[in-house]
Amino acid sequence: MQILRKFSKGFFRLLLLSLMLVLTVPALAQETDLSAPDQIQYALDDLSTRTGQTVTLTTITSYTWQERQYSDSSLGCPQPGEMYAQVITPGYQFDVTYSGVTYDYRVSEDGSTVIMCGSETAQPGDPTAPDESPCGSSYTVLGGDYLYSIAVACNTTVDALMEANPEIENRSVIYPGQILQIPQGEDDTPATGEQSVSISPLSGPAGTQVEITASGFPANTQVEIGVGPYESEYSVIETTTTDANGNLVADGRIPSDVDAGDEWVFVVVLDNEETISEVFEVTTGTPTEEPDSNLFERTNIYLIALEDAGATGEEIGCGDSLVPVEVAIEPTIAPLTAALTYLFENNEQYYGQSGLYNPFYNSDLSVDGIDIIGGNAQIELSGELSLAGACDNPRIESILQQTALQYSTIDSVDITINGEPLDQLLSGA
């Protein structure tokens, strides 16, 4: 009986332990199966390759996921210079947090496409923020990588990568198998105010697509991207938001109607302060035929309703009114230059059947240059200005000012004619 009692105690203990294992193991397996589609493994494998560490569901901090129906095979994360099949593509989005960084992964349902779309690092002071790059001291370039995506994955910047790898001459040209040195430490994150904008390539025929890379801006902040001739006006082509490191990457295009030898720049605008890229030089070659939705085909010029006293427009000096007139122009990315040129080339004293007065009808002016800095348009004109009387002074000044101020990128105007400020020229007339 004593032996039986011992056997019974051991038996029941063993039975209880077995039941606990049976209940526990399936529960854990079921939680993993339900909360993590199999496709997450593709993301973890890619992250392992990028960081040089073994990343699994047990080593990551956390993850979330959602099933998505993407409009094309880019999975909602198109990469510069890539073409994608325009078909509905089922897949998943995984936000995987590992070593203080949350990675945004996109994986197609069949696992054939895996894209690391971006990342957000832990905020300063967060105990999970890593002291060193999650990629370690070096990174081996994979097929499909570009410098910006590596900078995001490794918690650094493109400029820092370029400085650490001086052999890279073109930030858009890296090769699978190439080993990059990864900057370490907090100093790799640029301080606000050290903004830079770079483009690649730096030359090409009209219509060339350009990759725009910016760094050093405030994190998660809306900025405008513009393009225009060097030392002239620019047109806003996109409004976007910087990432958690204050960086951004975007695509732009040189207009298809520019001439070989022209110089163009891209600009990133924050609070009316522009940061300008290197100069893009337009070369000979067949223009890339691509519809350009950023071209202006219509603009306003301004003319005078004499002695109208503000009945049909803004009242200015001598009891006149300033009246906008919409005109058609050749498609251009520089509408202010086109508007002023249209105005100066009209030699009729009165505009068509409208009876509106053109005070420039007897002048011979041309636009030498327009530079927009911090929202201030600096307009340089040359030629001969002919006035018909004292009342032409406010007419001339109002027309030129308002023609520029109609554009959202301009909030103040300085004008010179043959190098002399317009207000001084008119005051001496």
CSV table of C-alpha atoms in Angstrom, one decimal:
chain,number,residue,atom,x,y,z
A,1,MET,CA,0.0,0.0,0.0
A,2,GLN,CA,2.9,2.3,0.7
A,3,ILE,CA,4.3,1.7,-2.7
A,4,LEU,CA,1.0,2.3,-4.3
A,5,ARG,CA,0.7,5.6,-2.5
A,6,LYS,CA,4.1,6.7,-3.8
A,7,PHE,CA,3.2,5.6,-7.3
A,8,SER,CA,-0.1,7.5,-7.1
A,9,LYS,CA,1.5,10.8,-6.1
A,10,GLY,CA,4.2,10.6,-8.8
A,11,PHE,CA,1.6,9.5,-11.4
A,12,PHE,CA,-0.7,12.4,-10.6
A,13,ARG,CA,2.2,14.9,-10.7
A,14,LEU,CA,3.3,13.6,-14.1
A,15,LEU,CA,-0.3,13.7,-15.3
A,16,LEU,CA,-0.7,17.3,-14.2
A,17,LEU,CA,2.6,18.4,-15.8
A,18,SER,CA,1.6,16.7,-19.0
A,19,LEU,CA,-1.7,18.4,-19.0
A,20,MET,CA,0.0,21.8,-18.5
A,21,LEU,CA,2.3,21.2,-21.4
A,22,VAL,CA,-0.5,20.0,-23.6
A,23,LEU,CA,-2.5,23.1,-22.8
A,24,THR,CA,0.3,25.6,-22.9
A,25,VAL,CA,2.2,24.6,-26.1
A,26,PRO,CA,-0.9,24.7,-28.5
A,27,ALA,CA,-2.0,28.0,-27.0
A,28,LEU,CA,1.4,29.5,-27.8
A,29,ALA,CA,1.4,28.1,-31.3
A,30,GLN,CA,-2.1,29.2,-31.9
A,31,GLU,CA,-1.3,32.8,-30.8
A,32,THR,CA,1.7,32.9,-33.2
A,33,ASP,CA,-0.4,31.5,-36.1
A,34,LEU,CA,-3.3,33.9,-35.6
A,35,SER,CA,-1.3,37.1,-35.0
A,36,ALA,CA,1.6,36.6,-37.4
A,37,PRO,CA,1.0,35.5,-41.0
A,38,ASP,CA,3.7,33.3,-42.4
A,39,GLN,CA,4.8,36.2,-44.7
A,40,ILE,CA,6.3,38.0,-41.7
A,41,GLN,CA,9.2,35.6,-41.9
A,42,TYR,CA,10.3,37.2,-45.2
A,43,ALA,CA,10.5,40.5,-43.5
A,44,LEU,CA,12.5,39.1,-40.6
A,45,ASP,CA,14.9,37.3,-43.0
A,46,ASP,CA,15.5,40.6,-44.9
A,47,LEU,CA,16.0,42.5,-41.6
A,48,SER,CA,18.5,39.8,-40.5
A,49,THR,CA,20.5,40.3,-43.7
A,50,ARG,CA,20.4,44.1,-43.4
A,51,THR,CA,21.5,44.2,-39.8
A,52,GLY,CA,23.9,41.2,-39.8
A,53,GLN,CA,22.0,39.8,-36.8
A,54,THR,CA,19.5,36.9,-36.5
A,55,VAL,CA,16.1,38.5,-36.1
A,56,THR,CA,13.2,36.3,-35.1
A,57,LEU,CA,9.8,36.7,-33.5
A,58,THR,CA,11.4,36.1,-30.2
A,59,THR,CA,14.2,38.7,-30.5
A,60,ILE,CA,12.1,41.6,-31.8
A,61,THR,CA,10.5,44.0,-29.4
A,62,SER,CA,7.0,44.0,-31.0
A,63,TYR,CA,5.2,44.0,-34.3
A,64,THR,CA,1.9,44.9,-35.8
A,65,TRP,CA,0.5,43.9,-39.2
A,66,GLN,CA,-2.4,44.4,-41.5
A,67,GLU,CA,-3.6,42.7,-44.7
A,68,ARG,CA,-3.6,45.1,-47.7
A,69,GLN,CA,-4.7,45.2,-51.3
A,70,TYR,CA,-2.1,47.3,-53.1
A,71,SER,CA,-2.8,49.2,-56.3
A,72,ASP,CA,0.4,48.0,-58.0
A,73,SER,CA,3.3,45.7,-57.5
A,74,SER,CA,5.3,48.5,-55.6
A,75,LEU,CA,3.2,47.5,-52.5
A,76,GLY,CA,2.6,51.2,-51.9
A,77,CYS,CA,6.3,52.0,-51.7
A,78,PRO,CA,7.7,52.8,-55.1
A,79,GLN,CA,11.5,53.0,-55.3
A,80,PRO,CA,13.3,55.6,-57.5
A,81,GLY,CA,13.9,54.5,-61.1
A,82,GLU,CA,11.8,51.3,-60.8
A,83,MET,CA,8.8,50.3,-63.0
A,84,TYR,CA,5.9,48.4,-61.5
A,85,ALA,CA,3.1,46.2,-62.9
A,86,GLN,CA,-0.2,48.1,-62.6
A,87,VAL,CA,-2.2,45.2,-61.1
A,88,ILE,CA,-4.0,44.8,-57.8
A,89,THR,CA,-1.4,43.0,-55.6
A,90,PRO,CA,-2.5,41.4,-52.3
A,91,GLY,CA,0.0,41.5,-49.5
A,92,TYR,CA,0.8,42.6,-46.0
A,93,GLN,CA,2.3,45.6,-44.1
A,94,PHE,CA,4.4,44.7,-41.1
A,95,ASP,CA,5.7,47.3,-38.6
A,96,VAL,CA,8.5,45.5,-36.8
A,97,THR,CA,10.3,47.1,-33.9
A,98,TYR,CA,13.8,45.8,-33.3
A,99,SER,CA,16.8,47.4,-31.4
A,100,GLY,CA,15.0,50.7,-30.9
A,101,VAL,CA,13.9,51.1,-34.6
A,102,THR,CA,10.5,50.4,-36.1
A,103,TYR,CA,10.7,49.1,-39.7
A,104,ASP,CA,7.9,49.4,-42.2
A,105,TYR,CA,7.9,46.2,-44.3
A,106,ARG,CA,5.7,45.4,-47.3
A,107,VAL,CA,5.4,41.7,-48.4
A,108,SER,CA,3.4,40.4,-51.2
A,109,GLU,CA,1.0,37.5,-50.5
A,110,ASP,CA,3.2,35.0,-52.4
A,111,GLY,CA,6.4,36.3,-50.7
A,112,SER,CA,8.0,37.2,-54.0
A,113,THR,CA,8.3,40.9,-53.2
A,114,VAL,CA,9.8,42.2,-49.9
A,115,ILE,CA,10.3,45.9,-49.5
A,116,MET,CA,11.7,47.8,-46.5
A,117,CYS,CA,9.7,50.9,-47.0
A,118,GLY,CA,11.1,53.0,-44.2
A,119,SER,CA,11.8,53.2,-40.5
A,120,GLU,CA,11.4,55.4,-37.4
A,121,THR,CA,14.0,55.5,-34.7
A,122,ALA,CA,13.2,55.7,-31.0
A,123,GLN,CA,12.8,59.3,-29.8
A,124,PRO,CA,15.8,60.9,-27.9
A,125,GLY,CA,15.6,59.9,-24.2
A,126,ASP,CA,13.7,56.7,-25.0
A,127,PRO,CA,15.5,53.9,-23.2
A,128,THR,CA,15.1,51.7,-26.3
A,129,ALA,CA,17.1,54.1,-28.4
A,130,PRO,CA,20.2,52.4,-29.6
A,131,ASP,CA,23.6,54.0,-29.0
A,132,GLU,CA,25.0,52.4,-32.2
A,133,SER,CA,23.6,51.7,-35.6
A,134,PRO,CA,21.4,48.6,-35.8
A,135,CYS,CA,23.5,47.6,-38.9
A,136,GLY,CA,26.7,47.4,-36.9
A,137,SER,CA,29.9,48.9,-38.2
A,138,SER,CA,29.4,47.8,-41.8
A,139,TYR,CA,26.7,46.9,-44.3
A,140,THR,CA,26.8,44.7,-47.4
A,141,VAL,CA,24.7,46.2,-50.2
A,142,LEU,CA,21.9,44.0,-51.5
A,143,GLY,CA,20.1,44.1,-54.9
A,144,GLY,CA,17.5,46.8,-54.9
A,145,ASP,CA,19.2,48.8,-52.2
A,146,TYR,CA,19.8,52.5,-52.6
A,147,LEU,CA,21.8,54.8,-50.3
A,148,TYR,CA,18.7,56.4,-48.7
A,149,SER,CA,17.1,53.1,-47.8
A,150,ILE,CA,20.4,52.0,-46.2
A,151,ALA,CA,20.6,55.3,-44.3
A,152,VAL,CA,17.1,54.7,-43.0
A,153,ALA,CA,17.7,51.1,-42.0
A,154,CYS,CA,21.0,51.9,-40.3
A,155,ASN,CA,19.8,55.0,-38.4
A,156,THR,CA,22.0,57.4,-40.1
A,157,THR,CA,21.9,59.9,-43.0
A,158,VAL,CA,23.0,59.9,-46.7
A,159,ASP,CA,25.5,62.6,-46.1
A,160,ALA,CA,27.0,60.7,-43.2
A,161,LEU,CA,27.3,57.6,-45.4
A,162,MET,CA,29.0,59.6,-48.2
A,163,GLU,CA,31.5,61.0,-45.7
A,164,ALA,CA,32.2,57.5,-44.2
A,165,ASN,CA,32.6,56.0,-47.7
A,166,PRO,CA,34.5,58.5,-49.8
A,167,GLU,CA,34.8,56.1,-52.7
A,168,ILE,CA,31.1,56.7,-53.5
A,169,GLU,CA,31.2,59.5,-56.1
A,170,ASN,CA,27.5,59.3,-57.1
A,171,ARG,CA,25.0,58.8,-54.3
A,172,SER,CA,22.7,56.9,-56.8
A,173,VAL,CA,25.3,54.4,-57.8
A,174,ILE,CA,26.1,51.5,-55.4
A,175,TYR,CA,26.5,47.8,-56.2
A,176,PRO,CA,25.3,44.5,-54.7
A,177,GLY,CA,28.1,43.1,-52.6
A,178,GLN,CA,29.7,46.5,-51.9
A,179,ILE,CA,30.6,46.8,-48.3
A,180,LEU,CA,29.8,50.2,-46.7
A,181,GLN,CA,31.2,51.6,-43.5
A,182,ILE,CA,28.3,52.7,-41.2
A,183,PRO,CA,28.8,55.7,-39.0
A,184,GLN,CA,28.2,55.1,-35.3
A,185,GLY,CA,26.9,57.2,-32.5
A,186,GLU,CA,24.5,60.1,-32.0
A,187,ASP,CA,26.6,62.6,-34.0
A,188,ASP,CA,25.4,60.9,-37.2
A,189,THR,CA,22.0,62.6,-36.8
A,190,PRO,CA,22.2,66.1,-38.4
A,191,ALA,CA,21.1,69.1,-36.2
A,192,THR,CA,18.2,71.2,-37.4
A,193,GLY,CA,19.6,74.1,-39.4
A,194,GLU,CA,22.2,72.1,-41.3
A,195,GLN,CA,19.9,71.3,-44.2
A,196,SER,CA,21.3,70.0,-47.4
A,197,VAL,CA,19.7,69.0,-50.7
A,198,SER,CA,21.4,66.8,-53.3
A,199,ILE,CA,20.3,65.5,-56.7
A,200,SER,CA,21.3,62.7,-58.9
A,201,PRO,CA,22.2,62.7,-61.8
A,202,LEU,CA,23.7,66.1,-62.2
A,203,SER,CA,23.3,66.3,-65.9
A,204,GLY,CA,21.2,64.8,-68.7
A,205,PRO,CA,18.8,65.7,-71.6
A,206,ALA,CA,15.6,67.5,-71.2
A,207,GLY,CA,13.0,65.4,-69.4
A,208,THR,CA,15.5,63.5,-67.2
A,209,GLN,CA,14.1,62.1,-64.0
A,210,VAL,CA,16.1,63.2,-61.0
A,211,GLU,CA,16.3,61.7,-57.5
A,212,ILE,CA,16.2,64.4,-54.8
A,213,THR,CA,17.7,63.6,-51.3
A,214,ALA,CA,17.4,66.1,-48.4
A,215,SER,CA,18.7,65.8,-44.9
A,216,GLY,CA,19.0,67.9,-41.7
A,217,PHE,CA,15.4,69.1,-41.6
A,218,PRO,CA,13.1,68.9,-38.6
A,219,ALA,CA,11.7,65.4,-38.2
A,220,ASN,CA,8.1,64.7,-39.4
A,221,THR,CA,7.7,68.2,-40.9
A,222,GLN,CA,5.9,69.2,-44.0
A,223,VAL,CA,8.1,70.8,-46.7
A,224,GLU,CA,7.7,71.9,-50.3
A,225,ILE,CA,9.8,70.7,-53.2
A,226,GLY,CA,10.3,73.0,-56.1
A,227,VAL,CA,12.2,73.1,-59.4
A,228,GLY,CA,13.3,76.0,-61.6
A,229,PRO,CA,16.2,77.6,-63.6
A,230,TYR,CA,19.3,78.4,-61.7
A,231,GLU,CA,19.1,81.8,-60.0
A,232,SER,CA,15.5,82.3,-61.1
A,233,GLU,CA,12.0,81.4,-59.9
A,234,TYR,CA,10.9,77.9,-59.1
A,235,SER,CA,7.6,76.0,-59.2
A,236,VAL,CA,6.4,73.8,-56.4
A,237,ILE,CA,6.1,70.3,-57.7
A,238,GLU,CA,5.3,68.4,-54.5
A,239,THR,CA,4.4,68.8,-50.8
A,240,THR,CA,5.8,66.0,-48.6
A,241,THR,CA,6.9,65.2,-45.0
A,242,THR,CA,10.3,64.5,-43.7
A,243,ASP,CA,10.9,61.2,-41.9
A,244,ALA,CA,11.8,60.7,-38.2
A,245,ASN,CA,15.4,61.6,-39.0
A,246,GLY,CA,14.6,64.8,-40.8
A,247,ASN,CA,15.4,63.2,-44.2
A,248,LEU,CA,13.4,62.8,-47.4
A,249,VAL,CA,13.8,61.3,-50.8
A,250,ALA,CA,11.6,62.2,-53.8
A,251,ASP,CA,11.6,62.1,-57.6
A,252,GLY,CA,11.6,65.2,-59.8
A,253,ARG,CA,11.9,65.8,-63.5
A,254,ILE,CA,13.6,68.4,-65.6
A,255,PRO,CA,11.0,69.9,-68.0
A,256,SER,CA,11.0,68.4,-71.5
A,257,ASP,CA,11.0,71.8,-73.2
A,258,VAL,CA,14.4,73.2,-71.9
A,259,ASP,CA,17.5,73.7,-74.0
A,260,ALA,CA,20.9,72.1,-73.9
A,261,GLY,CA,23.2,74.2,-71.8
A,262,ASP,CA,20.5,75.4,-69.4
A,263,GLU,CA,21.1,75.1,-65.7
A,264,TRP,CA,18.3,74.0,-63.3
A,265,VAL,CA,18.1,73.4,-59.6
A,266,PHE,CA,15.7,71.7,-57.1
A,267,VAL,CA,14.8,73.4,-53.9
A,268,VAL,CA,13.3,72.2,-50.6
A,269,VAL,CA,11.3,74.9,-48.8
A,270,LEU,CA,10.6,75.1,-45.1
A,271,ASP,CA,8.9,78.2,-43.7
A,272,ASN,CA,9.8,80.2,-46.8
A,273,GLU,CA,13.5,79.3,-46.4
A,274,GLU,CA,14.9,77.5,-49.5
A,275,THR,CA,17.7,75.0,-49.4
A,276,ILE,CA,19.0,74.6,-53.0
A,277,SER,CA,20.5,71.6,-54.7
A,278,GLU,CA,23.5,71.3,-56.9
A,279,VAL,CA,23.1,72.6,-60.5
A,280,PHE,CA,21.7,70.2,-63.1
A,281,GLU,CA,23.2,70.8,-66.5
A,282,VAL,CA,20.9,70.1,-69.5
A,283,THR,CA,22.8,68.2,-72.2
A,284,THR,CA,22.1,67.3,-75.8
A,285,GLY,CA,20.1,64.2,-76.4
A,286,THR,CA,16.5,63.1,-77.1
A,287,PRO,CA,14.2,64.6,-74.5
A,288,THR,CA,12.3,62.1,-72.4
A,289,GLU,CA,8.7,62.4,-73.5
A,290,GLU,CA,6.7,62.5,-70.3
A,291,PRO,CA,3.6,64.5,-69.5
A,292,ASP,CA,4.6,67.3,-67.1
A,293,SER,CA,1.7,68.2,-64.9
A,294,ASN,CA,3.8,71.0,-63.2
A,295,LEU,CA,3.8,73.3,-66.3
A,296,PHE,CA,1.8,76.5,-66.2
A,297,GLU,CA,-0.3,77.2,-69.3
A,298,ARG,CA,-2.2,80.2,-68.0
A,299,THR,CA,-1.3,83.1,-65.7
A,300,ASN,CA,-2.5,86.6,-64.8
A,301,ILE,CA,-1.1,89.9,-66.0
A,302,TYR,CA,-2.3,93.2,-64.5
A,303,LEU,CA,-3.6,96.3,-66.3
A,304,ILE,CA,-5.2,99.6,-65.3
A,305,ALA,CA,-8.8,100.7,-65.3
A,306,LEU,CA,-8.3,104.5,-65.5
A,307,GLU,CA,-10.2,106.6,-63.0
A,308,ASP,CA,-12.2,103.6,-62.0
A,309,ALA,CA,-11.9,104.3,-58.2
A,310,GLY,CA,-11.8,100.6,-57.3
A,311,ALA,CA,-15.0,99.6,-59.1
A,312,THR,CA,-13.4,96.7,-61.0
A,313,GLY,CA,-10.3,96.0,-59.1
A,314,GLU,CA,-7.9,97.1,-56.3
A,315,GLU,CA,-7.8,100.9,-56.1
A,316,ILE,CA,-4.3,102.4,-56.5
A,317,GLY,CA,-3.0,106.0,-57.0
A,318,CYS,CA,-4.7,108.6,-59.2
A,319,GLY,CA,-8.1,107.0,-58.7
A,320,ASP,CA,-7.2,104.0,-60.9
A,321,SER,CA,-7.9,100.3,-60.4
A,322,LEU,CA,-5.6,97.4,-60.8
A,323,VAL,CA,-7.3,94.6,-62.8
A,324,PRO,CA,-6.1,91.0,-63.3
A,325,VAL,CA,-6.4,89.6,-66.8
A,326,GLU,CA,-5.9,85.9,-67.4
A,327,VAL,CA,-3.8,85.1,-70.5
A,328,ALA,CA,-2.6,81.9,-72.2
A,329,ILE,CA,1.2,81.3,-72.2
A,330,GLU,CA,3.4,78.6,-73.6
A,331,PRO,CA,3.7,75.7,-71.1
A,332,THR,CA,6.4,76.7,-68.7
A,333,ILE,CA,7.7,76.0,-65.2
A,334,ALA,CA,8.5,79.8,-64.8
A,335,PRO,CA,5.2,81.6,-65.0
A,336,LEU,CA,6.4,84.9,-63.6
A,337,THR,CA,9.0,85.2,-66.3
A,338,ALA,CA,6.3,84.4,-68.9
A,339,ALA,CA,3.8,86.9,-67.4
A,340,LEU,CA,6.3,89.8,-67.4
A,341,THR,CA,7.5,88.9,-70.9
A,342,TYR,CA,3.9,88.8,-72.2
A,343,LEU,CA,3.3,92.2,-70.6
A,344,PHE,CA,6.5,93.8,-72.0
A,345,GLU,CA,5.9,92.5,-75.5
A,346,ASN,CA,2.4,94.0,-75.7
A,347,ASN,CA,3.0,97.3,-77.5
A,348,GLU,CA,-0.7,98.4,-77.5
A,349,GLN,CA,-1.6,101.3,-75.2
A,350,TYR,CA,-5.0,99.7,-74.5
A,351,TYR,CA,-5.5,96.0,-74.2
A,352,GLY,CA,-7.8,94.6,-76.9
A,353,GLN,CA,-11.5,95.7,-76.5
A,354,SER,CA,-11.3,95.9,-72.7
A,355,GLY,CA,-10.1,99.5,-72.7
A,356,LEU,CA,-7.6,98.6,-69.9
A,357,TYR,CA,-4.5,100.7,-70.0
A,358,ASN,CA,-1.0,99.3,-70.4
A,359,PRO,CA,1.6,101.7,-69.0
A,360,PHE,CA,4.5,99.7,-70.6
A,361,TYR,CA,3.3,100.2,-74.2
A,362,ASN,CA,6.0,102.7,-75.0
A,363,SER,CA,8.8,101.0,-73.0
A,364,ASP,CA,11.4,98.4,-74.1
A,365,LEU,CA,12.0,96.1,-71.1
A,366,SER,CA,13.2,92.5,-70.8
A,367,VAL,CA,13.6,90.1,-67.9
A,368,ASP,CA,17.3,89.4,-67.1
A,369,GLY,CA,16.7,87.2,-64.1
A,370,ILE,CA,14.4,86.3,-61.2
A,371,ASP,CA,15.7,84.9,-57.9
A,372,ILE,CA,13.4,83.8,-55.1
A,373,ILE,CA,15.0,83.7,-51.7
A,374,GLY,CA,13.0,83.1,-48.6
A,375,GLY,CA,9.8,84.1,-50.4
A,376,ASN,CA,11.4,87.3,-51.7
A,377,ALA,CA,11.4,87.7,-55.5
A,378,GLN,CA,14.4,89.6,-56.7
A,379,ILE,CA,13.5,90.7,-60.3
A,380,GLU,CA,16.2,92.1,-62.5
A,381,LEU,CA,14.9,94.0,-65.6
A,382,SER,CA,16.9,95.8,-68.3
A,383,GLY,CA,16.0,98.2,-71.1
A,384,GLU,CA,14.2,101.5,-71.3
A,385,LEU,CA,11.3,102.5,-69.1
A,386,SER,CA,9.1,105.3,-70.6
A,387,LEU,CA,6.5,107.1,-68.5
A,388,ALA,CA,3.6,109.1,-69.7
A,389,GLY,CA,3.2,111.1,-66.6
A,390,ALA,CA,3.3,111.1,-62.8
A,391,CYS,CA,0.3,108.7,-62.5
A,392,ASP,CA,2.3,106.1,-64.4
A,393,ASN,CA,4.5,105.7,-61.3
A,394,PRO,CA,1.9,103.9,-59.1
A,395,ARG,CA,0.6,102.0,-62.1
A,396,ILE,CA,4.0,100.6,-63.0
A,397,GLU,CA,4.9,99.7,-59.4
A,398,SER,CA,1.5,98.1,-58.7
A,399,ILE,CA,1.5,96.0,-61.9
A,400,LEU,CA,5.0,94.6,-61.3
A,401,GLN,CA,4.4,93.9,-57.6
A,402,GLN,CA,1.1,92.2,-58.0
A,403,THR,CA,2.2,90.1,-61.1
A,404,ALA,CA,4.8,88.5,-58.8
A,405,LEU,CA,2.7,88.3,-55.6
A,406,GLN,CA,0.0,86.2,-57.4
A,407,TYR,CA,2.2,83.1,-56.9
A,408,SER,CA,2.2,81.2,-53.6
A,409,THR,CA,6.0,81.0,-53.5
A,410,ILE,CA,6.4,84.8,-53.3
A,411,ASP,CA,5.4,87.1,-50.4
A,412,SER,CA,7.6,90.2,-51.1
A,413,VAL,CA,9.2,91.7,-54.2
A,414,ASP,CA,12.4,93.8,-55.0
A,415,ILE,CA,12.7,95.1,-58.5
A,416,THR,CA,15.7,96.7,-60.3
A,417,ILE,CA,15.9,98.1,-63.8
A,418,ASN,CA,19.4,98.3,-65.2
A,419,GLY,CA,20.6,97.7,-61.7
A,420,GLU,CA,18.8,100.6,-60.1
A,421,PRO,CA,16.0,99.9,-57.6
A,422,LEU,CA,12.6,100.6,-59.1
A,423,ASP,CA,11.4,102.9,-56.2
A,424,GLN,CA,14.5,105.1,-56.6
A,425,LEU,CA,14.0,105.2,-60.4
A,426,LEU,CA,10.4,106.2,-60.1
A,427,SER,CA,11.0,108.8,-57.4
A,428,GLY,CA,13.5,110.6,-59.7
A,429,ALA,CA,11.2,110.5,-62.7
